[in-house]
Amino acid sequence: MFINGYRCMWVLAMFDLPTDTKKARRDYTLFRKSLLQDGFTQMQYSVYARHCASKENAEVHLARIERHLPPDGEVRVITITDKQFERMQIFWGKMRKPPEPAPCQLELF
């Protein structure tokens, strides 16, 4: 999908962070909260997604993730187009479920 001539993107953040100490749990919580405050929603445990209006907008959110990286653990981020996101297959037991739809309106902040 294009909005104002820009290709819409999805940013997916996947992470595996330690929670074995009080400090590690705090770092995990702060990182997760930073994703939520930046408009990400939880798709699965430790997998968060955010819809962006353009590649440039996605890069802004990638930079925000980098600023909030915890000192330990692993964080992976991927950007995909709306079309690629639509092709995702989701399985719940034996039933297939369609992927979450892209937001219908442009968010302005």
XYZ file of N, CA and C in Angstrom:
327
model
N 0.841 -1.167 0.000
C 0.000 0.000 0.000
C 0.894 1.240 0.000
N 0.433 2.260 -0.669
C 1.154 3.516 -0.711
C 0.303 4.598 -0.054
N 0.930 5.445 0.745
C 0.277 6.608 1.324
C 1.093 7.817 0.891
N 0.449 8.737 0.182
C 1.124 9.932 -0.331
C 2.382 9.571 -1.123
N 2.313 8.481 -1.911
C 3.439 8.085 -2.749
C 4.517 7.286 -2.027
N 4.355 7.019 -0.744
C 5.355 6.267 0.011
C 4.856 4.848 0.263
N 5.775 3.898 0.180
C 5.444 2.507 0.475
C 5.369 2.318 1.986
N 4.258 1.768 2.443
C 4.082 1.522 3.870
C 4.917 0.324 4.299
N 5.406 0.376 5.518
C 6.309 -0.652 6.032
C 5.821 -1.126 7.399
N 6.260 -2.296 7.774
C 6.102 -2.819 9.116
C 7.487 -2.979 9.712
N 7.653 -2.597 10.960
C 8.895 -2.825 11.689
C 8.593 -3.893 12.734
N 9.343 -4.988 12.689
C 9.179 -6.063 13.667
C 10.429 -6.129 14.535
N 10.233 -6.066 15.826
C 11.326 -6.179 16.793
C 11.156 -7.494 17.546
N 12.204 -8.309 17.515
C 12.193 -9.617 18.187
C 13.372 -9.626 19.147
N 13.139 -10.079 20.358
C 14.239 -10.024 21.316
C 14.235 -11.191 22.284
N 15.429 -11.499 22.742
C 15.642 -12.523 23.752
C 16.555 -11.888 24.793
N 15.968 -11.441 25.881
C 16.706 -10.708 26.904
C 16.747 -11.499 28.203
N 17.863 -11.419 28.912
C 17.950 -12.148 30.180
C 17.036 -11.534 31.242
N 16.570 -12.388 32.138
C 15.742 -11.927 33.261
C 16.181 -12.612 34.555
N 17.461 -12.981 34.608
C 17.959 -13.764 35.738
C 18.351 -12.935 36.952
N 18.482 -11.618 36.787
C 18.803 -10.759 37.919
C 17.789 -9.620 37.986
N 17.782 -8.923 39.103
C 16.871 -7.789 39.260
C 17.160 -6.717 38.214
N 18.455 -6.428 37.962
C 18.827 -5.427 36.964
C 18.412 -5.872 35.562
N 18.596 -7.155 35.246
C 18.219 -7.659 33.926
C 16.705 -7.557 33.724
N 15.925 -7.871 34.749
C 14.463 -7.749 34.648
C 14.057 -6.288 34.454
N 14.749 -5.398 35.126
C 14.461 -3.963 34.970
C 14.783 -3.508 33.550
N 15.950 -3.934 33.017
C 16.335 -3.586 31.644
C 15.313 -4.123 30.642
N 14.858 -5.353 30.861
C 13.843 -5.963 30.001
C 12.564 -5.117 30.021
N 12.120 -4.769 31.217
C 10.889 -3.991 31.371
C 11.013 -2.622 30.705
N 12.140 -1.952 30.891
C 12.341 -0.635 30.279
C 12.346 -0.724 28.755
N 12.997 -1.761 28.210
C 13.038 -1.923 26.756
C 11.631 -2.186 26.215
N 10.905 -3.088 26.852
C 9.542 -3.409 26.427
C 8.642 -2.171 26.499
N 8.756 -1.403 27.568
C 7.954 -0.180 27.699
C 8.312 0.847 26.630
N 9.588 0.921 26.269
C 9.990 1.873 25.224
C 9.347 1.499 23.888
N 9.237 0.197 23.606
C 8.567 -0.233 22.376
C 7.084 0.158 22.406
N 6.431 -0.103 23.521
C 5.004 0.224 23.644
C 4.768 1.724 23.528
N 5.627 2.526 24.157
C 5.483 3.984 24.083
C 5.737 4.508 22.676
N 6.482 3.741 21.870
C 6.775 4.145 20.493
C 5.734 3.600 19.511
N 4.647 3.036 20.026
C 3.560 2.609 19.165
C 3.621 1.164 18.696
N 4.525 0.369 19.231
C 4.598 -1.040 18.877
C 3.511 -1.796 19.630
N 3.027 -2.873 19.030
C 2.086 -3.755 19.695
C 2.674 -5.158 19.733
N 2.294 -5.894 20.752
C 2.823 -7.234 20.928
C 2.117 -8.205 19.985
N 2.895 -8.892 19.145
C 2.351 -9.918 18.253
C 2.431 -11.292 18.907
N 3.544 -11.550 19.564
C 3.804 -12.777 20.292
C 4.718 -12.403 21.439
N 4.995 -13.354 22.296
C 5.905 -13.087 23.395
C 7.257 -12.672 22.822
N 7.740 -11.514 23.173
C 9.021 -10.954 22.712
C 9.070 -10.653 21.219
N 7.910 -10.480 20.589
C 7.838 -10.052 19.188
C 6.841 -8.899 19.124
N 7.319 -7.738 18.693
C 6.499 -6.533 18.637
C 6.533 -5.960 17.227
N 5.427 -5.349 16.801
C 5.334 -4.807 15.448
C 4.759 -3.402 15.477
N 5.158 -2.629 14.466
C 4.637 -1.275 14.315
C 4.487 -0.970 12.840
N 3.364 -0.400 12.466
C 3.120 0.013 11.087
C 3.697 1.407 10.883
N 4.366 1.613 9.775
C 4.964 2.919 9.458
C 4.509 3.352 8.074
N 4.350 4.647 7.904
C 3.839 5.194 6.643
C 4.867 5.185 5.519
N 6.161 5.067 5.851
C 7.199 5.091 4.819
C 8.482 4.463 5.348
N 9.408 4.246 4.444
C 10.713 3.712 4.838
C 11.426 4.701 5.753
N 11.308 5.972 5.453
C 11.947 6.999 6.280
C 11.372 6.994 7.703
N 10.064 6.825 7.804
C 9.429 6.749 9.114
C 9.893 5.505 9.867
N 10.048 4.394 9.159
C 10.536 3.162 9.780
C 11.956 3.368 10.326
N 12.778 4.106 9.606
C 14.147 4.369 10.057
C 14.169 5.179 11.355
N 13.202 6.068 11.529
C 13.086 6.834 12.772
C 12.851 5.878 13.948
N 11.973 4.913 13.750
C 11.665 3.969 14.825
C 12.813 2.993 15.074
N 13.558 2.648 14.034
C 14.762 1.824 14.215
C 15.780 2.552 15.087
N 15.947 3.837 14.840
C 16.883 4.635 15.650
C 16.432 4.696 17.107
N 15.124 4.785 17.330
C 14.616 4.803 18.708
C 14.891 3.476 19.409
N 14.726 2.378 18.681
C 15.039 1.070 19.264
C 16.511 1.024 19.659
N 17.374 1.486 18.767
C 18.817 1.492 19.063
C 19.137 2.290 20.322
N 18.455 3.405 20.511
C 18.712 4.241 21.690
C 18.301 3.555 22.992
N 17.375 2.604 22.918
C 16.863 1.954 24.128
C 17.351 0.520 24.293
N 18.352 0.115 23.522
C 18.840 -1.261 23.626
C 19.380 -1.547 25.019
N 19.003 -2.682 25.598
C 19.570 -3.068 26.889
C 21.016 -3.548 26.704
N 21.802 -3.551 27.779
C 23.215 -3.919 27.650
C 23.439 -5.397 27.329
N 22.517 -6.276 27.693
C 22.673 -7.709 27.458
C 21.520 -8.245 26.640
N 21.718 -9.432 26.067
C 20.662 -10.074 25.308
C 20.775 -9.780 23.829
N 19.783 -10.224 23.098
C 19.786 -10.095 21.642
C 18.489 -9.452 21.173
N 18.622 -8.469 20.284
C 17.463 -7.800 19.686
C 17.651 -7.854 18.174
N 16.638 -8.322 17.480
C 16.655 -8.351 16.015
C 15.489 -7.514 15.515
N 15.749 -6.728 14.468
C 14.706 -5.873 13.901
C 14.695 -6.085 12.391
N 13.504 -6.217 11.856
C 13.351 -6.384 10.412
C 12.250 -5.449 9.936
N 12.411 -4.899 8.744
C 11.347 -4.093 8.135
C 10.838 -4.850 6.920
N 9.513 -4.885 6.783
C 8.896 -5.550 5.644
C 7.773 -4.675 5.115
N 7.432 -4.882 3.864
C 6.360 -4.099 3.252
C 4.999 -4.646 3.679
N 3.963 -3.848 3.429
C 2.597 -4.296 3.693
C 2.300 -5.602 2.952
N 2.747 -5.685 1.700
C 2.482 -6.868 0.878
C 3.135 -8.103 1.497
N 4.365 -7.961 1.966
C 5.045 -9.083 2.609
C 4.329 -9.472 3.908
N 3.882 -8.473 4.653
C 3.169 -8.735 5.908
C 1.866 -9.488 5.641
N 1.172 -9.114 4.571
C -0.090 -9.769 4.211
C 0.104 -11.244 3.908
N 1.277 -11.619 3.411
C 1.530 -13.017 3.042
C 1.876 -13.889 4.253
N 1.954 -13.293 5.435
C 2.255 -14.063 6.639
C 1.144 -15.076 6.884
N 1.531 -16.274 7.240
C 0.563 -17.287 7.614
C 0.632 -17.478 9.120
N -0.526 -17.483 9.737
C -0.607 -17.639 11.188
C -1.410 -18.893 11.472
N -0.876 -19.744 12.316
C -1.540 -20.992 12.645
C -1.880 -21.032 14.124
N -3.104 -21.361 14.438
C -3.576 -21.582 15.810
C -4.074 -23.012 15.838
N -3.279 -23.909 16.349
C -3.681 -25.308 16.292
C -3.799 -25.716 14.841
N -4.972 -26.120 14.412
C -5.169 -26.520 13.022
C -5.882 -25.455 12.202
N -6.242 -24.340 12.838
C -6.956 -23.276 12.129
C -5.965 -22.207 11.667
N -6.171 -21.686 10.485
C -5.380 -20.559 10.003
C -6.072 -19.284 10.410
N -5.267 -18.276 10.700
C -5.812 -16.987 11.112
C -5.134 -15.913 10.259
N -5.865 -14.927 9.735
C -5.241 -13.890 8.905
C -4.371 -12.957 9.749
N -3.333 -12.354 9.134
C -2.507 -11.410 9.879
C -3.292 -10.158 10.254
N -2.782 -9.429 11.227
C -3.412 -8.193 11.650
C -3.469 -7.221 10.476
N -4.574 -6.516 10.299
C -4.657 -5.554 9.189
C -3.817 -4.296 9.483
N -3.397 -3.661 8.418
C -2.682 -2.383 8.567
C -3.653 -1.337 9.067
N -3.185 -0.358 9.822
C -4.085 0.713 10.261
C -4.723 1.402 9.053
N -5.978 1.787 9.196
C -6.714 2.390 8.097
C -6.428 3.882 7.928
N -5.937 4.507 8.944
C -5.711 5.944 8.846
C -4.281 6.277 9.211
N -3.820 7.375 8.708
C -2.492 7.863 8.980
C -2.453 8.482 10.375
N -1.466 8.081 11.172
C -1.328 8.642 12.508
C -0.459 9.886 12.445
N -0.884 10.938 13.080
C -0.114 12.171 13.113
C 0.262 12.481 14.552
N 1.543 12.767 14.777
C 2.008 13.105 16.125
C 2.666 14.452 16.117
